[in-house]
CSV table of C-alpha atoms and ligand atoms in Angstrom, one decimal:
chain,number,residue,atom,x,y,z
A,246,MET,CA,-71.2,30.7,-24.4
A,247,LEU,CA,-71.0,27.3,-26.4
A,248,LYS,CA,-69.6,29.4,-29.0
A,249,GLU,CA,-66.5,30.9,-27.0
A,250,SER,CA,-65.6,27.5,-25.7
A,251,ASN,CA,-64.4,24.2,-27.7
A,252,TRP,CA,-66.2,21.7,-25.6
A,253,PHE,CA,-68.1,19.2,-27.1
A,254,LYS,CA,-66.3,19.0,-30.0
A,255,ASP,CA,-66.1,15.4,-29.5
A,256,LYS,CA,-68.7,13.1,-31.0
A,257,TYR,CA,-70.0,12.5,-27.3
A,258,MET,CA,-70.0,14.6,-24.2
A,259,HIS,CA,-67.7,13.5,-21.0
A,260,ILE,CA,-68.5,14.8,-17.5
A,261,THR,CA,-66.5,14.1,-14.4
A,262,ILE,CA,-68.5,14.1,-11.0
A,263,ILE,CA,-66.9,15.0,-7.8
A,264,ALA,CA,-68.5,13.5,-4.6
A,265,GLY,CA,-66.3,13.4,-1.5
A,266,ALA,CA,-68.5,13.5,1.7
A,267,ARG,CA,-72.0,11.9,2.9
A,268,PRO,CA,-74.3,14.8,1.4
A,269,ASN,CA,-72.5,14.4,-1.8
A,270,PHE,CA,-73.2,10.7,-2.2
A,271,ILE,CA,-77.2,11.6,-1.8
A,272,LYS,CA,-77.1,14.0,-4.7
A,273,ILE,CA,-74.8,12.4,-7.4
A,274,SER,CA,-76.7,8.8,-6.9
A,275,PRO,CA,-79.9,10.4,-9.1
A,276,ILE,CA,-77.7,12.2,-11.4
A,277,ILE,CA,-75.8,9.0,-12.4
A,278,ASN,CA,-79.0,7.1,-12.3
A,279,GLU,CA,-80.1,9.5,-14.9
A,280,ILE,CA,-77.1,9.5,-17.2
A,281,ARG,CA,-77.0,5.8,-17.3
A,282,LYS,CA,-80.8,5.9,-18.6
A,283,LYS,CA,-79.8,8.4,-21.2
A,284,GLN,CA,-76.9,5.9,-22.0
A,285,SER,CA,-79.4,3.0,-22.5
A,286,GLU,CA,-81.6,5.0,-24.8
A,287,GLY,CA,-78.7,5.6,-27.3
A,288,VAL,CA,-77.7,9.5,-25.8
A,289,ASP,CA,-74.0,9.9,-26.3
A,290,ILE,CA,-73.1,10.6,-22.5
A,291,GLN,CA,-70.2,9.6,-20.8
A,292,TYR,CA,-69.2,10.4,-17.2
A,293,SER,CA,-66.4,9.3,-14.6
A,294,LEU,CA,-67.0,9.4,-10.7
A,295,VAL,CA,-64.2,10.9,-8.5
A,296,HIS,CA,-64.2,10.2,-4.9
A,297,THR,CA,-61.8,12.9,-3.4
A,298,GLY,CA,-61.7,10.4,-0.1
A,299,GLN,CA,-62.8,13.3,1.9
A,300,HIS,CA,-65.2,10.8,3.9
A,301,TYR,CA,-63.4,7.5,3.8
A,302,ASP,CA,-64.7,5.0,6.7
A,303,LYS,CA,-67.7,2.6,5.7
A,304,VAL,CA,-70.4,4.3,7.8
A,305,MET,CA,-69.5,7.8,6.3
A,306,SER,CA,-68.9,6.8,2.6
A,307,GLY,CA,-68.9,2.8,1.8
A,308,LEU,CA,-72.3,2.3,2.9
A,309,PHE,CA,-74.0,5.1,0.7
A,310,PHE,CA,-72.3,3.4,-2.3
A,311,GLU,CA,-74.0,0.2,-1.5
A,312,GLU,CA,-77.1,1.2,-0.7
A,313,LEU,CA,-77.5,3.6,-3.3
A,314,ASN,CA,-76.1,1.3,-5.8
A,315,ILE,CA,-73.8,4.1,-6.9
A,316,PRO,CA,-70.9,2.6,-9.4
A,317,GLU,CA,-67.4,2.1,-8.0
A,318,PRO,CA,-65.4,5.4,-8.6
A,319,ASP,CA,-63.2,5.7,-11.0
A,320,VAL,CA,-60.7,7.1,-8.9
A,321,ASN,CA,-60.3,7.5,-5.1
A,322,LEU,CA,-57.9,10.5,-4.4
A,323,ALA,CA,-57.7,9.6,-0.9
A,324,ALA,CA,-57.4,12.9,0.1
A,325,GLY,CA,-59.4,12.8,3.2
A,326,GLY,CA,-58.2,14.2,6.9
A,327,GLY,CA,-56.4,17.1,8.0
A,328,SER,CA,-57.4,20.8,8.7
A,329,GLN,CA,-59.3,22.7,6.2
A,330,ALA,CA,-56.6,24.2,4.5
A,331,GLU,CA,-54.5,20.7,4.5
A,332,GLN,CA,-57.6,19.2,3.0
A,333,THR,CA,-58.0,21.8,0.2
A,334,ALA,CA,-54.8,21.3,-1.0
A,335,SER,CA,-54.6,17.5,-0.9
A,336,ILE,CA,-57.9,17.3,-3.0
A,337,MET,CA,-56.4,20.1,-5.2
A,338,VAL,CA,-53.1,18.7,-5.9
A,339,ALA,CA,-54.6,15.0,-6.3
A,340,PHE,CA,-57.3,16.1,-8.7
A,341,GLU,CA,-55.1,18.4,-11.0
A,342,LYS,CA,-52.9,15.4,-11.5
A,343,TYR,CA,-56.0,13.2,-12.5
A,344,LEU,CA,-57.5,15.9,-14.7
A,345,ALA,CA,-54.4,16.3,-16.8
A,346,GLN,CA,-54.6,12.4,-17.4
A,347,HIS,CA,-58.2,12.3,-18.1
A,348,PRO,CA,-59.5,15.1,-20.6
A,349,THR,CA,-63.3,16.0,-19.9
A,350,ASP,CA,-65.9,18.2,-21.3
A,351,MET,CA,-67.5,19.2,-17.7
A,352,VAL,CA,-66.7,19.0,-14.3
A,353,MET,CA,-69.6,18.7,-12.1
A,354,VAL,CA,-69.8,19.5,-8.4
A,355,VAL,CA,-72.7,19.1,-5.8
A,356,GLY,CA,-73.4,20.7,-2.6
A,357,ASP,CA,-70.9,22.7,-0.3
A,358,VAL,CA,-68.4,20.7,0.9
A,359,THR,CA,-64.6,21.0,0.7
A,360,SER,CA,-64.3,18.9,-2.3
A,361,THR,CA,-66.7,21.1,-3.9
A,362,MET,CA,-64.9,24.0,-4.1
A,363,ALA,CA,-61.5,22.6,-4.3
A,364,CYS,CA,-62.2,20.5,-7.5
A,365,ALA,CA,-64.2,23.6,-8.8
A,366,ILE,CA,-60.8,25.9,-8.5
A,367,VAL,CA,-58.9,22.8,-10.0
A,368,ALA,CA,-61.4,22.9,-12.8
A,369,LYS,CA,-61.4,26.3,-13.6
A,370,LYS,CA,-57.9,26.7,-13.5
A,371,MET,CA,-57.6,23.9,-16.1
A,372,CYS,CA,-60.2,26.2,-18.4
A,373,ILE,CA,-62.7,23.2,-18.3
A,374,PRO,CA,-66.5,24.3,-17.7
A,375,LEU,CA,-67.6,23.9,-14.5
A,376,ALA,CA,-71.3,22.9,-13.4
A,377,HIS,CA,-72.6,23.4,-9.7
A,378,VAL,CA,-75.6,21.5,-8.8
A,379,GLU,CA,-77.3,23.3,-5.6
A,380,ALA,CA,-75.8,26.7,-6.6
A,381,GLY,CA,-76.5,29.9,-5.4
A,382,ILE,CA,-77.8,28.7,-1.7
A,383,ARG,CA,-76.5,31.3,0.8
A,384,SER,CA,-76.7,31.5,4.7
A,385,PHE,CA,-74.3,34.8,5.0
A,386,ASP,CA,-72.9,33.2,7.7
A,387,MET,CA,-69.1,33.6,6.9
A,388,THR,CA,-68.3,31.2,10.0
A,389,MET,CA,-69.8,28.2,8.4
A,390,PRO,CA,-66.9,26.4,6.2
A,391,GLU,CA,-69.7,25.6,3.8
A,392,GLU,CA,-70.2,29.5,3.0
A,393,VAL,CA,-67.2,30.0,2.0
A,394,ASN,CA,-67.1,26.9,-0.6
A,395,ARG,CA,-70.3,28.2,-1.8
A,396,ILE,CA,-69.2,31.5,-2.4
A,397,VAL,CA,-66.1,30.5,-4.3
A,398,THR,CA,-67.7,27.7,-6.3
A,399,ASP,CA,-70.3,29.8,-7.3
A,400,SER,CA,-68.0,32.8,-8.1
A,401,LEU,CA,-66.2,30.5,-10.7
A,402,SER,CA,-68.9,28.2,-12.3
A,403,ASP,CA,-70.5,28.4,-16.0
A,404,TYR,CA,-73.5,26.5,-15.1
A,405,TYR,CA,-75.6,26.8,-12.2
A,406,PHE,CA,-78.7,24.1,-11.1
A,407,ILE,CA,-80.5,25.6,-8.3
A,408,THR,CA,-83.1,24.5,-5.9
A,409,SER,CA,-85.0,27.2,-5.4
A,410,ALA,CA,-86.2,30.6,-6.3
A,411,TYR,CA,-84.2,32.2,-3.4
A,412,ALA,CA,-80.7,30.9,-4.9
A,413,LYS,CA,-81.9,32.7,-7.8
A,414,GLU,CA,-82.0,36.1,-6.4
A,415,ASN,CA,-78.4,35.2,-4.1
A,416,LEU,CA,-77.1,34.4,-7.7
A,417,LYS,CA,-78.5,37.8,-9.4
A,418,LYS,CA,-77.0,39.8,-6.7
A,419,CYS,CA,-73.6,38.0,-7.6
A,420,GLY,CA,-74.1,39.2,-11.1
A,421,VAL,CA,-74.5,35.8,-12.4
A,422,PRO,CA,-76.8,36.1,-15.8
A,423,ASP,CA,-79.8,34.5,-16.0
A,424,GLU,CA,-79.1,32.5,-19.1
A,425,LYS,CA,-76.4,30.5,-16.9
A,426,VAL,CA,-79.1,29.5,-13.9
A,427,PHE,CA,-81.3,26.5,-14.4
A,428,PHE,CA,-83.9,26.0,-11.7
A,429,VAL,CA,-84.1,22.4,-11.5
A,430,GLY,CA,-85.4,21.4,-8.2
A,431,ASN,CA,-83.7,19.4,-5.6
A,432,VAL,CA,-81.6,16.0,-6.3
A,433,MET,CA,-81.9,15.4,-2.4
A,434,ILE,CA,-85.7,14.6,-3.1
A,435,ASP,CA,-84.7,12.6,-6.1
A,436,SER,CA,-82.9,10.2,-3.6
A,437,LEU,CA,-85.5,10.9,-1.0
A,438,LEU,CA,-88.7,9.7,-3.3
A,439,THR,CA,-87.0,7.2,-5.2
A,440,ASN,CA,-85.8,5.4,-2.1
A,441,LEU,CA,-88.8,5.5,-0.1
A,442,PRO,CA,-89.9,2.0,-1.0
A,443,ARG,CA,-86.6,0.6,-0.1
A,444,LEU,CA,-86.3,1.7,3.4
A,445,HIS,CA,-85.0,-0.7,5.8
A,446,LYS,CA,-85.7,-0.6,9.7
A,447,PRO,CA,-82.3,-0.1,11.7
A,448,ASN,CA,-81.2,-2.7,14.1
A,449,GLU,CA,-82.0,-0.3,16.8
A,450,PHE,CA,-85.6,0.5,16.4
A,451,ASP,CA,-86.4,-2.9,18.0
A,452,GLN,CA,-83.3,-2.9,20.2
A,453,LEU,CA,-84.8,0.5,21.8
A,454,ASN,CA,-88.1,-0.6,21.5
A,455,LEU,CA,-88.8,2.4,19.5
A,456,LYS,CA,-92.8,3.3,18.7
A,457,GLU,CA,-94.0,5.4,15.3
A,458,LYS,CA,-94.1,8.9,16.1
A,459,GLU,CA,-92.9,8.5,19.8
A,460,TYR,CA,-89.2,9.3,20.0
A,461,ILE,CA,-87.0,12.3,18.2
A,462,VAL,CA,-84.1,11.9,16.0
A,463,LEU,CA,-81.4,14.0,17.1
A,464,THR,CA,-78.1,14.9,14.5
A,465,LEU,CA,-75.4,17.6,15.3
A,466,HIS,CA,-72.1,17.9,13.9
A,467,ARG,CA,-71.7,22.0,12.7
A,468,PRO,CA,-68.6,23.4,14.4
A,469,ASN,CA,-70.7,26.3,15.7
A,470,ASN,CA,-72.6,23.4,17.8
A,471,VAL,CA,-70.0,20.7,18.8
A,472,ASP,CA,-66.6,22.3,18.7
A,473,ASP,CA,-67.0,23.5,22.2
A,474,THR,CA,-67.3,20.5,24.3
A,475,ASP,CA,-69.2,22.8,27.1
A,476,ASN,CA,-71.6,24.0,24.4
A,477,LEU,CA,-72.1,20.9,23.3
A,478,LEU,CA,-73.0,19.3,26.5
A,479,THR,CA,-75.0,22.0,28.0
A,480,MET,CA,-77.1,21.7,24.5
A,481,LEU,CA,-77.7,17.9,25.3
A,482,ARG,CA,-78.3,18.6,28.8
A,483,THR,CA,-81.3,20.9,27.7
A,484,ILE,CA,-82.6,18.7,25.2
A,485,ASP,CA,-82.4,15.5,27.8
A,486,SER,CA,-84.0,17.0,30.5
A,487,ASN,CA,-86.8,18.6,28.2
A,488,VAL,CA,-88.0,15.9,26.4
A,489,GLY,CA,-90.7,14.3,29.5
A,490,ASN,CA,-90.0,10.5,28.7
A,491,VAL,CA,-89.5,10.6,25.1
A,492,GLN,CA,-86.5,8.9,24.1
A,493,VAL,CA,-83.7,10.7,21.9
A,494,VAL,CA,-82.0,8.9,19.0
A,495,PHE,CA,-78.6,10.5,18.4
A,496,PRO,CA,-76.7,8.6,15.2
A,497,ILE,CA,-73.6,10.8,16.2
A,498,HIS,CA,-71.3,12.1,13.3
A,499,PRO,CA,-67.5,11.0,13.9
A,500,ARG,CA,-66.6,14.8,14.2
A,501,THR,CA,-68.9,15.1,17.4
A,502,LYS,CA,-67.9,11.7,18.9
A,503,GLN,CA,-64.7,12.8,18.8
A,504,LYS,CA,-65.7,15.5,21.2
A,505,LEU,CA,-67.5,13.5,23.6
A,506,ASP,CA,-64.7,10.9,23.8
A,507,GLY,CA,-63.4,10.2,27.0
A,508,ILE,CA,-65.9,12.6,28.9
A,509,ASP,CA,-67.9,11.3,31.5
A,510,CYS,CA,-71.5,12.6,31.0
A,511,SER,CA,-74.7,10.3,30.9
A,512,PHE,CA,-78.2,11.6,29.4
A,513,PRO,CA,-80.8,9.4,30.3
A,514,ASN,CA,-83.0,10.2,27.4
A,515,ILE,CA,-80.6,10.3,25.0
A,516,ARG,CA,-79.6,6.6,23.2
A,517,PHE,CA,-76.1,7.6,21.2
A,518,VAL,CA,-75.8,5.2,18.0
A,519,SER,CA,-73.4,5.1,14.9
A,520,PRO,CA,-74.5,6.9,12.2
A,521,MET,CA,-76.7,4.9,9.7
A,522,GLY,CA,-76.7,4.2,6.0
A,523,TYR,CA,-79.2,6.5,4.5
A,524,LEU,CA,-82.4,3.6,4.0
A,525,GLU,CA,-81.9,3.2,7.6
A,526,PHE,CA,-81.7,7.1,8.5
A,527,ILE,CA,-84.8,7.7,6.4
A,528,TYR,CA,-86.6,5.3,8.1
A,529,LEU,CA,-85.5,6.4,11.5
A,530,VAL,CA,-86.9,9.9,10.3
A,531,LYS,CA,-89.8,9.4,8.7
A,532,ASN,CA,-91.2,7.6,11.6
A,533,SER,CA,-90.4,9.9,14.3
A,534,LEU,CA,-92.2,12.5,16.3
A,535,ALA,CA,-89.6,15.1,15.1
A,536,VAL,CA,-85.9,15.7,14.3
A,537,ILE,CA,-83.3,18.2,15.9
A,538,THR,CA,-80.5,18.9,13.6
A,539,ASP,CA,-77.9,21.3,12.6
A,540,SER,CA,-77.8,19.7,9.0
A,541,GLY,CA,-78.9,21.3,6.0
A,542,GLY,CA,-79.8,18.3,4.0
A,543,ILE,CA,-82.2,16.7,6.7
A,544,THR,CA,-84.4,20.2,7.0
A,545,GLU,CA,-85.2,19.6,3.2
A,546,GLU,CA,-85.9,15.8,3.8
A,547,THR,CA,-88.2,16.8,7.0
A,548,THR,CA,-89.6,19.1,4.6
A,549,ILE,CA,-91.2,16.2,2.3
A,550,LEU,CA,-91.7,13.7,4.8
A,551,ARG,CA,-93.7,16.1,6.7
A,552,VAL,CA,-92.1,15.5,9.9
A,553,PRO,CA,-91.4,18.6,12.5
A,554,CYS,CA,-87.7,19.9,12.3
A,555,LEU,CA,-86.2,21.8,15.3
A,556,THR,CA,-83.0,23.4,13.5
A,557,LEU,CA,-79.9,24.3,15.8
A,558,ARG,CA,-79.1,27.3,14.1
A,559,ASP,CA,-79.3,31.1,13.9
A,560,ASN,CA,-80.0,30.9,10.1
A,561,THR,CA,-80.1,28.8,7.1
A,562,GLU,CA,-79.1,28.7,3.3
A,563,ARG,CA,-82.7,26.8,2.7
A,564,PRO,CA,-85.2,29.6,4.0
A,565,GLU,CA,-87.5,27.6,1.8
A,566,THR,CA,-87.8,24.8,4.3
A,567,CYS,CA,-88.7,27.4,6.7
A,568,ALA,CA,-91.3,29.6,4.8
A,569,ILE,CA,-92.9,26.3,3.3
A,570,GLY,CA,-91.6,23.4,5.2
A,571,THR,CA,-91.8,22.0,8.4
A,572,ASN,CA,-88.4,23.5,9.4
A,573,GLU,CA,-88.0,26.0,12.5
A,574,LEU,CA,-85.0,28.2,13.3
A,575,ILE,CA,-84.5,27.7,17.0
A,576,GLY,CA,-80.8,28.8,17.4
A,577,THR,CA,-77.9,27.9,18.9
A,578,ASN,CA,-78.8,29.3,22.5
A,579,PRO,CA,-80.2,25.8,24.2
A,580,GLN,CA,-82.9,27.9,26.3
A,581,ASN,CA,-84.8,28.3,22.9
A,582,LEU,CA,-85.3,24.9,22.9
A,583,ILE,CA,-87.7,24.9,25.9
A,584,PRO,CA,-90.6,27.0,24.6
A,585,ALA,CA,-89.7,24.9,20.7
A,586,LEU,CA,-90.2,21.6,22.3
A,587,LYS,CA,-93.1,22.5,24.4
A,588,LYS,CA,-95.0,23.7,21.3
A,589,LEU,CA,-94.1,20.1,19.3
A,590,PHE,CA,-95.6,18.0,22.3
A,591,SER,CA,-98.8,20.4,22.3
A,592,GLY,CA,-99.1,19.3,18.7
A,593,GLN,CA,-99.1,22.1,17.3
A,594,TRP,CA,-96.1,22.2,14.7
A,595,LYS,CA,-96.7,23.3,11.3
A,596,THR,CA,-97.3,20.3,8.7
A,597,GLY,CA,-95.9,22.8,5.6
A,598,GLY,CA,-96.0,22.2,2.1
A,599,THR,CA,-93.5,20.9,-1.1
A,600,PRO,CA,-91.5,23.5,-2.0
A,601,GLU,CA,-91.6,24.2,-6.1
A,602,LEU,CA,-89.9,21.2,-8.4
A,603,TRP,CA,-89.2,18.9,-5.5
A,604,ASP,CA,-90.4,16.4,-7.3
A,605,GLY,CA,-88.5,13.5,-7.6
A,606,HIS,CA,-87.5,14.8,-11.7
A,607,THR,CA,-84.5,17.0,-10.8
A,608,ALA,CA,-81.7,14.8,-12.3
A,609,GLU,CA,-83.6,14.3,-15.3
A,610,ARG,CA,-84.3,17.6,-15.7
A,611,ILE,CA,-80.3,18.5,-15.3
A,612,VAL,CA,-79.3,15.7,-17.8
A,613,ASN,CA,-81.6,17.3,-20.1
A,614,VAL,CA,-80.1,20.8,-19.8
A,615,ILE,CA,-76.8,19.1,-20.5
A,616,VAL,CA,-77.7,16.9,-23.2
A,617,GLU,CA,-79.3,20.0,-25.0
A,618,PHE,CA,-76.5,21.9,-24.8
A,619,LYS,CA,-74.5,19.2,-26.7
A,620,THR,CA,-77.2,19.1,-29.4
A,621,LYS,CA,-77.5,22.9,-29.7
B,44,UDP,N1,-77.9,11.0,6.9
B,44,UDP,C1,-77.4,9.3,6.8
B,44,UDP,N2,-77.2,8.9,8.2
B,44,UDP,C2,-77.0,9.5,9.2
B,44,UDP,C3,-77.1,11.0,9.3
B,44,UDP,C4,-77.8,11.8,8.0
B,44,UDP,O1,-77.6,8.7,5.7
B,44,UDP,O2,-77.0,8.7,10.5
B,44,UDP,C5,-78.0,11.5,5.7
B,44,UDP,C6,-79.2,12.3,5.8
B,44,UDP,O3,-80.4,11.6,5.4
B,44,UDP,C7,-79.0,13.4,4.8
B,44,UDP,C8,-77.5,13.8,4.6
B,44,UDP,O4,-77.1,12.5,5.2
B,44,UDP,O5,-79.3,12.9,3.3
B,44,UDP,C9,-76.9,14.8,5.5
B,44,UDP,O6,-75.4,14.4,5.7
B,44,UDP,P1,-75.1,16.0,6.6
B,44,UDP,O7,-76.2,16.3,7.5
B,44,UDP,O8,-73.8,15.3,7.1
B,44,UDP,O9,-74.9,16.5,5.5
B,44,UDP,P2,-75.5,18.4,5.3
B,44,UDP,O10,-76.9,18.3,4.8
B,44,UDP,O11,-75.4,19.2,6.6
B,44,UDP,O12,-74.5,19.1,4.8
């Protein structure tokens, strides 16, 4: 592979790292830290950070840069807003212009958001080697925009950094040769383990008089759960009426908030709060009795924190969180929550274990692989 390409012909190597949305910021932070560490050890590796602007407000973007000490992006493409197609198109147009003026040896995309796919397409069309971090995961649910993003990105990548053996199997089925796949572990868990000693108690903790292991955290933002307002209300009513007196803290995603704005509804046990910074949110999760969610990344974090996780989805692209971790797929039918909550309250939830290589050293392994390319 190296012999066929021109890259790394300069004396140092330059990587362009892409981030656009909340889960991306958590994934790039340890990679950037590791690159800086290598720089301080005298390794010739440089990077630029491109923020596509997919998430742009303080609570979904700015806070993460501050809390995770992510350096200011080299550029913000300000390509947020609009439909899936509009956003994809805006990111592609802006990133193509940027790349034309800022040559690089490798584009690195993370996760499965619109920015991941849009920048992958641009990089590949400009014949720049492409690395995908968190490659190969599949929900096999084509109604998820993220599944389309994963399939497109993985069909274009040159280097696949994966979190589990499942991902390797998925890539093999797509014809990706083993030598392009690197089982390195999970960068989300690098961030989690690094930041555990830095967690902040959110203001809401005392305001709501929360007590350790006596409240539930709720997050919902996937189109299947929130786009139909009636479904969303039924789900919230079911949660509200089956938790006894346990408080449910719901840091509400802007997409979900938009659906509920202006609707006259009351849920005595549910406390709606703003999306939180990472250090506050992980504090909240770590001390909770359980999490109810439709997020992917949160199922990984609850696995490591040994917090029971009830996932309101019919499938998952992270099966190891169920097979090994504390996660259980409850489905999107609100009725399924009733027996699951009974099981939780009876104290019978599994405690789970740790998936292989989710050990806090994933970014180190990724950057080592890249540095080895250079020196080969
Ligand atoms: N998260 C956060 N504040 C919140 C909710 C979530 O910092 O109020 C973090 C969470 O810890 C996880 C990530 O955001 O690291 C998950 O993002 P999201 O659920 O938006 O994306 P997904 O993982 O489903 O792609």
